[in-house]
mmCIF file of C-alpha atoms in Angstrom:
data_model
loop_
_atom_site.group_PDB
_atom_site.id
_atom_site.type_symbol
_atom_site.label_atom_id
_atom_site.label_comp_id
_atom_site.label_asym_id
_atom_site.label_seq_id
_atom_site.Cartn_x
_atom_site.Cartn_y
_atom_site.Cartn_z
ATOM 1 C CA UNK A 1 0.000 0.000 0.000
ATOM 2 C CA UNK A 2 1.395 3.091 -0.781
ATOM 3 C CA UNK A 3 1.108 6.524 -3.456
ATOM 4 C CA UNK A 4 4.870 6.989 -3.817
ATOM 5 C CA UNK A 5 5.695 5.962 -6.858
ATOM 6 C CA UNK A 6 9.279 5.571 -6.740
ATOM 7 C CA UNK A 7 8.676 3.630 -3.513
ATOM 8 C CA UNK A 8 6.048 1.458 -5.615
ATOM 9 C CA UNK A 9 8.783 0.813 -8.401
ATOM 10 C CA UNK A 10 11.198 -0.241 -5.976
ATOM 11 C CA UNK A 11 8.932 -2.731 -4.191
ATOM 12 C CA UNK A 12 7.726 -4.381 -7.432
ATOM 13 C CA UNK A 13 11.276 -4.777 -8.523
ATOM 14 C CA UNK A 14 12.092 -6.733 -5.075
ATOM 15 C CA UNK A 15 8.854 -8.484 -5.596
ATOM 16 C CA UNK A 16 10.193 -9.701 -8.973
ATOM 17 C CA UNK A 17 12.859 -10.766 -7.550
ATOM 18 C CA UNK A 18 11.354 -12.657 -4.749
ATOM 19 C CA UNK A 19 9.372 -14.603 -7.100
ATOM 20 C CA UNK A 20 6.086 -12.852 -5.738
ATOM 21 C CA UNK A 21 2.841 -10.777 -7.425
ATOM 22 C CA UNK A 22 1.969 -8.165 -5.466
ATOM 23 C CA UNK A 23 -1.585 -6.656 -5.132
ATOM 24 C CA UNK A 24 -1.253 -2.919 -4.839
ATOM 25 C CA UNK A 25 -3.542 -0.174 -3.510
ATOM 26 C CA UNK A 26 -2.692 3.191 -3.038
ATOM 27 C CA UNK A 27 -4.905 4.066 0.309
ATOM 28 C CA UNK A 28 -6.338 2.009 3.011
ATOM 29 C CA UNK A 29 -9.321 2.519 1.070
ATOM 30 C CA UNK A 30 -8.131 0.289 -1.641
ATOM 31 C CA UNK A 31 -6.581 -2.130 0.525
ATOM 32 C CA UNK A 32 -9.691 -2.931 3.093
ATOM 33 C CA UNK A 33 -10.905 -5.642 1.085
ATOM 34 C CA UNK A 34 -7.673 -8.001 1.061
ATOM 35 C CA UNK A 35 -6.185 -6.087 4.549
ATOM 36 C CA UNK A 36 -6.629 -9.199 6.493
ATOM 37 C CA UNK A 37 -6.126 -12.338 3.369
ATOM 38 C CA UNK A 38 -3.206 -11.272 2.481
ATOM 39 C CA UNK A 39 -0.169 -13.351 3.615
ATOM 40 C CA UNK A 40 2.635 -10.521 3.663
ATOM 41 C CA UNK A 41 1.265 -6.605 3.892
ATOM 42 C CA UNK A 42 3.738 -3.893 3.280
ATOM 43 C CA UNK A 43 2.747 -0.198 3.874
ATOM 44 C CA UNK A 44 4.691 2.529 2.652
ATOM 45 C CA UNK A 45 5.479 5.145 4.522
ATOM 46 C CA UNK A 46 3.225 7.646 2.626
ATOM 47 C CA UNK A 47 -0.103 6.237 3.977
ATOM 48 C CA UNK A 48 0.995 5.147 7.708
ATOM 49 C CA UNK A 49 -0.956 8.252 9.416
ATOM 50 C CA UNK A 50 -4.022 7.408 6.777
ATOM 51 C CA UNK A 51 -3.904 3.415 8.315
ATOM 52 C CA UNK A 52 -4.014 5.263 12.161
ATOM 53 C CA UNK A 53 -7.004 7.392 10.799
ATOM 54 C CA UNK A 54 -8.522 4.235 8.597
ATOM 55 C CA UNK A 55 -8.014 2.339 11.880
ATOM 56 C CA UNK A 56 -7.481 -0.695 9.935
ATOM 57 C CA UNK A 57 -7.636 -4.261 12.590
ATOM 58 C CA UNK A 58 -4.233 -5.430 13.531
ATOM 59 C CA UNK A 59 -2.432 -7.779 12.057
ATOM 60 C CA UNK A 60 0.499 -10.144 12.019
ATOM 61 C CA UNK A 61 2.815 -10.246 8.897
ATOM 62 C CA UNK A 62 2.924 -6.150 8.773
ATOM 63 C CA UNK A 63 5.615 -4.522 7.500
ATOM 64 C CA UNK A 64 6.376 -0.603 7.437
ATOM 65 C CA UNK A 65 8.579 0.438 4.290
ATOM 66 C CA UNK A 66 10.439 4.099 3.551
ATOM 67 C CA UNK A 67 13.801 5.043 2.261
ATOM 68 C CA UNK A 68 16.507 6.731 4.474
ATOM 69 C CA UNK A 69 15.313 9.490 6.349
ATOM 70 C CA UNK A 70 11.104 9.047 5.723
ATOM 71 C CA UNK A 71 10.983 6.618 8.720
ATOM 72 C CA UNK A 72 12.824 8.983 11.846
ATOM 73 C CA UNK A 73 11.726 7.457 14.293
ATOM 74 C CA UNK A 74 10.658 4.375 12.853
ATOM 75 C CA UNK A 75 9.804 1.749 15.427
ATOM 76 C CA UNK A 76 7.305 4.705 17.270
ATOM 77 C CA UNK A 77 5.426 4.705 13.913
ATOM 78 C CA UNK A 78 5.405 0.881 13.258
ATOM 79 C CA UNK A 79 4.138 0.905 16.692
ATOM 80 C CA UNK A 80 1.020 2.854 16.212
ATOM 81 C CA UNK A 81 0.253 1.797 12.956
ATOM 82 C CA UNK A 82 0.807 -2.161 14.247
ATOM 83 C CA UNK A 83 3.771 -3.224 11.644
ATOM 84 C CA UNK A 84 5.974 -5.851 13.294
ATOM 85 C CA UNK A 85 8.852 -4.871 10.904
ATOM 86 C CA UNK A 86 10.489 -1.871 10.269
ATOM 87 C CA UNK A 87 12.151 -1.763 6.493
ATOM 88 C CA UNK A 88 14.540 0.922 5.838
ATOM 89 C CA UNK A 89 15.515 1.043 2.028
ATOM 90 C CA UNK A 90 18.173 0.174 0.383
ATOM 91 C CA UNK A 91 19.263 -1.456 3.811
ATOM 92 C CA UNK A 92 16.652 -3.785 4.026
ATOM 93 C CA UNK A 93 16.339 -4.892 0.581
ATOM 94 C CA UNK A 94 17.584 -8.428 0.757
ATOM 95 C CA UNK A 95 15.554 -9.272 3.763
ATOM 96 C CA UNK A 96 12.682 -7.494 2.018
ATOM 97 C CA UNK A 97 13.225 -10.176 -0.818
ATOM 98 C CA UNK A 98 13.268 -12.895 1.829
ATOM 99 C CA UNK A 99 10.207 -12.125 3.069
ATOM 100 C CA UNK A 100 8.393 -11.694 -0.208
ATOM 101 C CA UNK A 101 9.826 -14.868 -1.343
ATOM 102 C CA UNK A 102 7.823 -16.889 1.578
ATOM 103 C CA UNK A 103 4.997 -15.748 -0.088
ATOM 104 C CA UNK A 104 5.898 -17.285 -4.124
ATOM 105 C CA UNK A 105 3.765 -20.200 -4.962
ATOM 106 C CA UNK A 106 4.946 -23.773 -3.331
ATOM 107 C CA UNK A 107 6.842 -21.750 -0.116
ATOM 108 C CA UNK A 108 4.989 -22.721 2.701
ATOM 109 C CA UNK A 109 3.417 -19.546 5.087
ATOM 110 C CA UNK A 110 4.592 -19.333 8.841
ATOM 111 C CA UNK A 111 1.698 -21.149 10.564
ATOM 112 C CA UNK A 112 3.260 -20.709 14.225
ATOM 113 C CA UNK A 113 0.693 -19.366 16.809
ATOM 114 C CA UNK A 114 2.317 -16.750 19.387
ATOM 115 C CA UNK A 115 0.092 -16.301 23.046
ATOM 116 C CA UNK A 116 1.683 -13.885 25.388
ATOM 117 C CA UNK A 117 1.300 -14.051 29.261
ATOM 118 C CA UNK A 118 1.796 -11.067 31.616
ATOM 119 C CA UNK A 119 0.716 -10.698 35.446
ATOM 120 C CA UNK A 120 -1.779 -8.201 36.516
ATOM 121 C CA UNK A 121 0.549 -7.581 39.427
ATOM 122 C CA UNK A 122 3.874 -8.367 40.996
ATOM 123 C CA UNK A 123 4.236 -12.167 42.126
ATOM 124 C CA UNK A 124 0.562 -13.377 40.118
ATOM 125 C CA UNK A 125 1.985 -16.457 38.486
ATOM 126 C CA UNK A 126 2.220 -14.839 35.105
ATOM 127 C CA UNK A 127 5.894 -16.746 34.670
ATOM 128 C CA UNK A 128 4.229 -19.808 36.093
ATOM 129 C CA UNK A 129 1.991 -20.311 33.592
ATOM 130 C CA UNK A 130 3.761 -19.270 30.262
ATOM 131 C CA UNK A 131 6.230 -22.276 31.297
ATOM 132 C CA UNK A 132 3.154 -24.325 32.000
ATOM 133 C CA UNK A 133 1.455 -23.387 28.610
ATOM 134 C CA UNK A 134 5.043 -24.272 27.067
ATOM 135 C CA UNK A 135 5.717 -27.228 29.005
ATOM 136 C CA UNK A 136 1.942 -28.429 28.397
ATOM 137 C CA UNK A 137 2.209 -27.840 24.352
ATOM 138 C CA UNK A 138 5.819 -29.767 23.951
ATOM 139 C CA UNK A 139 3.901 -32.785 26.107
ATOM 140 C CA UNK A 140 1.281 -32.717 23.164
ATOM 141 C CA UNK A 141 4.579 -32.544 20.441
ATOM 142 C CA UNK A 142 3.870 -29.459 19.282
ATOM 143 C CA UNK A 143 7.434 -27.650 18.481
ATOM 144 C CA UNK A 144 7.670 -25.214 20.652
ATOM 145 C CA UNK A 145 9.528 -21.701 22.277
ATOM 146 C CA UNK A 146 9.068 -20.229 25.233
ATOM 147 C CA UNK A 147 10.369 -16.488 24.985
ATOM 148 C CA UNK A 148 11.560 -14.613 28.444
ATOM 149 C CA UNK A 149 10.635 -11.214 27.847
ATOM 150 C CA UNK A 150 11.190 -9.793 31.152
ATOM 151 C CA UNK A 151 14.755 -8.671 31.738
ATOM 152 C CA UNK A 152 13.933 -8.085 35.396
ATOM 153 C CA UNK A 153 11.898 -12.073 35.622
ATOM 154 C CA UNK A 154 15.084 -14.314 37.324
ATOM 155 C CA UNK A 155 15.404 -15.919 33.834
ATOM 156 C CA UNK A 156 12.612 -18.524 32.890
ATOM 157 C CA UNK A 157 15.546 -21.261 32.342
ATOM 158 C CA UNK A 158 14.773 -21.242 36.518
ATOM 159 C CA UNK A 159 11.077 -21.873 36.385
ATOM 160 C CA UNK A 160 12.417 -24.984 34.046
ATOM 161 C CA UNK A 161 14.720 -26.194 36.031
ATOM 162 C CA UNK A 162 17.120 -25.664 33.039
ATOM 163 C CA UNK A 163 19.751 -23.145 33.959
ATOM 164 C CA UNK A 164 22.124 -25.720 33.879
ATOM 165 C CA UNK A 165 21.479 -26.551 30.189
ATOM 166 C CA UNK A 166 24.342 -25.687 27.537
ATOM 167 C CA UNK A 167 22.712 -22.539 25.066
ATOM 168 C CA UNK A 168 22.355 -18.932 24.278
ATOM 169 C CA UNK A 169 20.668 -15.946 25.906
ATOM 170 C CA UNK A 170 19.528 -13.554 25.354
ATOM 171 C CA UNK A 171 22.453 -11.112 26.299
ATOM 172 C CA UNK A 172 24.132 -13.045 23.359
ATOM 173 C CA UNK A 173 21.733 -12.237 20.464
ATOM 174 C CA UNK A 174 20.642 -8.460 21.672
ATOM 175 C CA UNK A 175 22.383 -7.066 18.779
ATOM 176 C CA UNK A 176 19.957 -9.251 15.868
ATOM 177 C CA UNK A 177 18.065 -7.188 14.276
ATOM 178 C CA UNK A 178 17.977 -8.718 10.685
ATOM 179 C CA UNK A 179 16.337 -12.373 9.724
ATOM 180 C CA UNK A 180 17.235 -15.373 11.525
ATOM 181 C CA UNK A 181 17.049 -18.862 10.128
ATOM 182 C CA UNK A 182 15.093 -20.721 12.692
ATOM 183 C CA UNK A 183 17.021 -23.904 12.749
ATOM 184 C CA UNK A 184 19.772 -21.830 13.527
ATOM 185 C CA UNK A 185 18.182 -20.351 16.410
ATOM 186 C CA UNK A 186 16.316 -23.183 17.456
ATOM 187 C CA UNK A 187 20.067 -25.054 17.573
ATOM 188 C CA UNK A 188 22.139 -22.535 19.457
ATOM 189 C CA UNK A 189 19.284 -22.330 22.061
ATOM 190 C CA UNK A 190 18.628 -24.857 25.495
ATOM 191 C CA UNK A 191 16.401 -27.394 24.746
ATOM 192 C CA UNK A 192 14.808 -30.860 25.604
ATOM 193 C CA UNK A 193 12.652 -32.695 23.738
ATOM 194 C CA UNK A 194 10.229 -30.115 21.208
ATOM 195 C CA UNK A 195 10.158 -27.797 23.743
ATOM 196 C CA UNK A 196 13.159 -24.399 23.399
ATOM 197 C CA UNK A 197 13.563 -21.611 25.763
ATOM 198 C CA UNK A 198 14.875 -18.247 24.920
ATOM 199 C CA UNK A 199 16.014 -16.565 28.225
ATOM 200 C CA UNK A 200 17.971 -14.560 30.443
ATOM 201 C CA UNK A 201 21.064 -14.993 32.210
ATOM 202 C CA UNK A 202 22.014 -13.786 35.634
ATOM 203 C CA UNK A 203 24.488 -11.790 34.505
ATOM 204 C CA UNK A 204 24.486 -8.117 33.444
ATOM 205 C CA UNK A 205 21.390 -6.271 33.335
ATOM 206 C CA UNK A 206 20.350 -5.598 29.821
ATOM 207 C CA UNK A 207 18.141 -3.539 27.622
ATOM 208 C CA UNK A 208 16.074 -5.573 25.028
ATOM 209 C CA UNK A 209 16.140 -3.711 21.415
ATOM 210 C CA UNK A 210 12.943 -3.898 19.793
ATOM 211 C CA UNK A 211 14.731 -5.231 16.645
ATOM 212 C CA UNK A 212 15.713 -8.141 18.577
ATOM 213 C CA UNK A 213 12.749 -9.320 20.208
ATOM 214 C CA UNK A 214 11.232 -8.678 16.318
ATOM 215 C CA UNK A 215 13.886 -10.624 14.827
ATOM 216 C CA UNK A 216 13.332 -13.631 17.514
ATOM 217 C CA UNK A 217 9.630 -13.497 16.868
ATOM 218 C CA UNK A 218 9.784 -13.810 13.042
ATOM 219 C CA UNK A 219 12.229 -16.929 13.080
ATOM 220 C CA UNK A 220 9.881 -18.445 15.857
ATOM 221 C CA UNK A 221 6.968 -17.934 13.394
ATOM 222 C CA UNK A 222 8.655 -19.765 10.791
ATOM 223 C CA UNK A 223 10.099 -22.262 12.535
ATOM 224 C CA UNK A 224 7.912 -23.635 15.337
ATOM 225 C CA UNK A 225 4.167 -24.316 16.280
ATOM 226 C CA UNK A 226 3.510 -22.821 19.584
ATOM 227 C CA UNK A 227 5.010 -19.621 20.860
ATOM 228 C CA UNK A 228 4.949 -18.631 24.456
ATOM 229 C CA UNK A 229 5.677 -15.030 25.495
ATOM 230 C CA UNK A 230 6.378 -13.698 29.128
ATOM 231 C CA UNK A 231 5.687 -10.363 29.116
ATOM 232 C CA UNK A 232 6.391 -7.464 31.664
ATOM 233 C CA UNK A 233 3.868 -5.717 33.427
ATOM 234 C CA UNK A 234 5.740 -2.323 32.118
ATOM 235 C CA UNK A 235 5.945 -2.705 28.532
ATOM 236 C CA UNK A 236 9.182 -1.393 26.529
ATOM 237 C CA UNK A 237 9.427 -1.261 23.670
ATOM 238 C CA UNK A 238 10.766 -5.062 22.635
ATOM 239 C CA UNK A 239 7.316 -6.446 24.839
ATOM 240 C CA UNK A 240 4.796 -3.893 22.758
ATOM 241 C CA UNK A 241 6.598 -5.812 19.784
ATOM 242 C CA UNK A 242 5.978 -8.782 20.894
ATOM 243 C CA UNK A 243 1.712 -8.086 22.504
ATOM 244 C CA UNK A 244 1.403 -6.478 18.582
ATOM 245 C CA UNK A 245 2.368 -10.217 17.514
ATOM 246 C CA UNK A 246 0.244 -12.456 19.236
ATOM 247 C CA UNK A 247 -3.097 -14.341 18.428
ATOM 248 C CA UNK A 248 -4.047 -14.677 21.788
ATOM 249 C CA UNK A 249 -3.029 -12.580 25.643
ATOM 250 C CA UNK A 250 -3.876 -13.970 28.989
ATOM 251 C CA UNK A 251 -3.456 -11.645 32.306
ATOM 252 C CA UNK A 252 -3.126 -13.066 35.407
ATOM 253 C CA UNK A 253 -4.847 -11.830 38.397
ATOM 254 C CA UNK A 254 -5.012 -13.311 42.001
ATOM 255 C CA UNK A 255 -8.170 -12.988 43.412
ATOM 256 C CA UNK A 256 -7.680 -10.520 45.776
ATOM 257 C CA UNK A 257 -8.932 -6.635 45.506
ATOM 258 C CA UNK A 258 -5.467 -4.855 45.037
ATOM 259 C CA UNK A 259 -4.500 -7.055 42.329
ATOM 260 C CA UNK A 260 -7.661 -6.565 40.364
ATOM 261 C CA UNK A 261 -7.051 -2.457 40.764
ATOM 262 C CA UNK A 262 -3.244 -3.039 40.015
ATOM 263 C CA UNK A 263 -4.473 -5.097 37.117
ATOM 264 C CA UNK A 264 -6.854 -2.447 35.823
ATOM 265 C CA UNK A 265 -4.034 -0.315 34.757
ATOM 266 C CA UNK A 266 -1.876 -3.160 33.280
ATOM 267 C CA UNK A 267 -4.994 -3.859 30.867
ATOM 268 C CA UNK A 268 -5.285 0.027 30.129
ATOM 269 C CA UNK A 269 -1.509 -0.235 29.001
ATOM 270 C CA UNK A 270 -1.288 -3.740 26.862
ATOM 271 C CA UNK A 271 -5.286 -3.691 25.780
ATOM 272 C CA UNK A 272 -4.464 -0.973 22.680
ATOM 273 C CA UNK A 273 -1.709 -3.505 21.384
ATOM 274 C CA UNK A 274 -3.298 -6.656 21.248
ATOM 275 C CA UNK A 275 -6.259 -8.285 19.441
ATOM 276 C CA UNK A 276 -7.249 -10.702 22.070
ATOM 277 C CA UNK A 277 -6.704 -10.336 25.424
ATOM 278 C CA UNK A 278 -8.457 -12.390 28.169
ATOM 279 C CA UNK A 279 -8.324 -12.786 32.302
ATOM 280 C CA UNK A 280 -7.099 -16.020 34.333
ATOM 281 C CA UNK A 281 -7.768 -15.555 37.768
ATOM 282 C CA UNK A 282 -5.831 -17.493 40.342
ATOM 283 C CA UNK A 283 -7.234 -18.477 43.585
ATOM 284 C CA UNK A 284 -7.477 -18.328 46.912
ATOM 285 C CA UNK A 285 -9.834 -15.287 47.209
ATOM 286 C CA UNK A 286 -9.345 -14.469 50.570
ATOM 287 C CA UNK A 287 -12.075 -11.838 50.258
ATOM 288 C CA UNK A 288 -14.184 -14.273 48.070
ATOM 289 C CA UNK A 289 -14.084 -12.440 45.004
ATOM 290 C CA UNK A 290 -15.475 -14.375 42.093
ATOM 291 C CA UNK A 291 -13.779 -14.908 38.813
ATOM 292 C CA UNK A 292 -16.640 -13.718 36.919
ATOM 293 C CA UNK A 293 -16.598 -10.061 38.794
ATOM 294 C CA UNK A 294 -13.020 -9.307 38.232
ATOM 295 C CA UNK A 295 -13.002 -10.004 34.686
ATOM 296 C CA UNK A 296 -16.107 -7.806 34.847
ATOM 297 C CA UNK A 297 -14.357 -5.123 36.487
ATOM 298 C CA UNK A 298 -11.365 -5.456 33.611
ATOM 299 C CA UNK A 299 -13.619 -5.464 31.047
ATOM 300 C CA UNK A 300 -12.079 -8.607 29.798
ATOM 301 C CA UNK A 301 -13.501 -12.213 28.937
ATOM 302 C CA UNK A 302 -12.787 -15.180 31.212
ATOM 303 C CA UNK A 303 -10.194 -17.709 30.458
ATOM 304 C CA UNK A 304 -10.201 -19.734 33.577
ATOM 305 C CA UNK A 305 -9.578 -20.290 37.111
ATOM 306 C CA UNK A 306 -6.567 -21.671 39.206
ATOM 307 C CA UNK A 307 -7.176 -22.944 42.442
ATOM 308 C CA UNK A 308 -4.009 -23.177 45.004
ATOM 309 C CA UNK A 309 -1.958 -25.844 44.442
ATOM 310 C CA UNK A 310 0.605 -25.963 46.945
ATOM 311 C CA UNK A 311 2.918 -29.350 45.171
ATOM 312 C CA UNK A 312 3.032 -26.936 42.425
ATOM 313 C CA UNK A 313 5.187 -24.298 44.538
ATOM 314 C CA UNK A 314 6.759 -27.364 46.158
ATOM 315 C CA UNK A 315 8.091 -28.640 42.424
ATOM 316 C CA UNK A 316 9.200 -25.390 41.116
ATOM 317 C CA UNK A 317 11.715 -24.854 44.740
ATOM 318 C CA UNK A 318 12.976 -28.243 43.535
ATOM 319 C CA UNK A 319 13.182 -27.429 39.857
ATOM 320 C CA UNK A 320 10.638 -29.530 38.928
ATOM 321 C CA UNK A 321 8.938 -27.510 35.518
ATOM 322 C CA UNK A 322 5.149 -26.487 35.659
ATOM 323 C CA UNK A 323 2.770 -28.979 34.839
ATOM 324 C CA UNK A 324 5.569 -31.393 33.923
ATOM 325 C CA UNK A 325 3.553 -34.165 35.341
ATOM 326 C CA UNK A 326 0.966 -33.448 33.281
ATOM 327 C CA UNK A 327 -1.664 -33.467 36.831
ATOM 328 C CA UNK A 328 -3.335 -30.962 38.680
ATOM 329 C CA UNK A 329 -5.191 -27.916 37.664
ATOM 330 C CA UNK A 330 -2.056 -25.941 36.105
ATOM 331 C CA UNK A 331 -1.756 -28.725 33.616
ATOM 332 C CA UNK A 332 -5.414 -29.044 33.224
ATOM 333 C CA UNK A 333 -5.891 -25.683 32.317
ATOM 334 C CA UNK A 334 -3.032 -24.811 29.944
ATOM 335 C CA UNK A 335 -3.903 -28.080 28.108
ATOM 336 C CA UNK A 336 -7.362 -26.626 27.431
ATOM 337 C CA UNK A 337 -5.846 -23.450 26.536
ATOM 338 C CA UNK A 338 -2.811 -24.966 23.937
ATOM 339 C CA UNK A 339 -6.113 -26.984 22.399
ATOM 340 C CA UNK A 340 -8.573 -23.496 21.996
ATOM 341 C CA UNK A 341 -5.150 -21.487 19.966
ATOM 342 C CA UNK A 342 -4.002 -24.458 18.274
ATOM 343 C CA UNK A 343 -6.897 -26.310 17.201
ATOM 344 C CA UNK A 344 -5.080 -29.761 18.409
ATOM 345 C CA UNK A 345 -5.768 -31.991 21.380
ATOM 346 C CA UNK A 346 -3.009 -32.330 23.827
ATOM 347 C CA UNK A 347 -4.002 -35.398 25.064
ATOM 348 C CA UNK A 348 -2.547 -37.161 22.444
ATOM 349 C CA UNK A 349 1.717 -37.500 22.505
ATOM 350 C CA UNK A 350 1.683 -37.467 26.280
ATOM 351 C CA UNK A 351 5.221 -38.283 27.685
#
């Protein structure tokens, strides 16, 4: 999409070169119709404040596109507008190429589904359950990644047990901000079985570029079934990224009054950047709040309940990881919840 004409030559001439026919409409106008079809979307940078005023939906697969200079500062603009990609030309011409070549006849379209889990407040379990979700999905041989995106988390390796497995972290690929060949990510990272973790070390405390977490996000697309996201209750940049990317958000919330006003704010925050975002509450409610009236209060629909289960915090102090076991109502619930995103019982494949 775009009325630049010099812009439009240079796209169709890395579309030819990609192998790829191209649909092209000069205004959101033109490109309602096949806005959400389409398997790649590129917008120039011409008609990104007529998208914000179209307000077209969301979508993965969004690329922003300019030349030097039109796209200062370009990840706040491919923010508001939704893009997942920022594509500076001539820079980013080869990757450009890449990425329309996934879309010539015969290549095969990412197919990966990405949920994100973030805590309505400090301490709600939000870590727990994205390595239950993960652990739950891998049980069910689904290839999957768990992504740590919250520098300030302990490292999600820990909720594993794994921080004794050989791999990379994050600190080590901070700098990507180009397209990664998933097999070579999935390789250099820890692993067991389908499941592969993308984490933090204990070392130095890090910023996480926006590129990167992009980057990360596209190979896991490409390259595995189930993607698993823990997200920070203050989003930066690399976490909006990330919310922008998914197909489905949970927030946890303990029962308990504070939480669901802490929580209020957390969905005024991430709500704007997702297209799906939905409540777990975890028990006990000391003040017997129901499920049903927080997510009321939050405006947000239901996903479930946890009740307490103390051998759960008993296995992680050991390093046993969540839901491993494949018992108890943490593994009961993410199994329903890997079968609503992915379409595929996890009963079957059980380890």
């Amino acid at each position: 999409m775009t009325g630049d004409g010099d812009l439009l030559d240079n796209l169709l001439r890395l579309a030819a070169a990609g192998g790829t026919e191209v649909d092209v409409a000069a205004d959101p106008a033109a490109a309602r119709a096949r806005w959400q079809p389409a398997p790649l979307v590129l917008v120039g940078s011409d008609q990104a404040q007529a998208c914000l005023r179209a307000r077209l939906p969301r979508r993965p697969r969004l690329v922003l596109v300019g030349r030097t200079g039109e796209l200062d500062p370009g990840w706040e603009v491919a923010e508001l507008v939704g893009a997942e990609h920022v594509a500076t030309l001539p820079t980013a011409e080869p990757w450009l190429v890449d990425r329309l070549a996934e879309c010539a006849p015969g290549q095969a379209l990412t197919t990966g589904q990405v949920v994100a889990v973030l805590g309505g407040r400090g301490g709600a379990g939000a870590s727990v359950l994205a390595g239950g979700l993960a652990v739950t999905a891998a049980r069910a041989r689904l290839r999957t990644l768990l992504i740590d995106a919250d520098p300030l988390g302990g490292g999600l390796d820990l909720v594993l047990g794994w921080e004794q497995l050989a791999g990379l972290r994050w600190p080590a690929l901070t700098d990507a901000d180009g397209r990664v060949d998933p097999p070579t990510l999935v390789g250099a990272l820890p692993s067991r079985g389908d499941l592969v973790v993308l984490s933090w070390d204990r070392g130095e405390l890090l910023n996480l570029p926006a590129p990167a977490m992009a980057t990360a996000l596209d190979a896991a697309r490409r390259g595995r079934e189930y993607v698993v996201v823990d997200l920070p209750r203050q989003l930066d940049d690399a976490a909006v990224i990330a919310l922008q990317s998914t197909d489905q958000a949970y927030l946890v919330v303990p029962a308990e009054l504070r939480a669901t006003a802490a929580a209020a704010r957390v969905v005024a925050v991430a709500a704007p950047h997702c297209a799906s975002l939905s409540v777990i509450v975890r028990g006990p409610a000391p003040g017997r709040l129901k499920s049903a009236e927080i997510a009321k209060v939050l405006g947000l629909p239901l996903a479930g309940t946890l009740r307490p289960e103390p051998a759960l915090s008993r296995g992680l102090e050991r390093g046993e990881a969540p839901a491993a076991a494949g018992r108890g109502p943490l593994a009961v619930l993410c199994r329903r919840l890997v079968a609503e995103v992915t379409g595929q019982s996890t009963a079957a494949g059980v380890a």
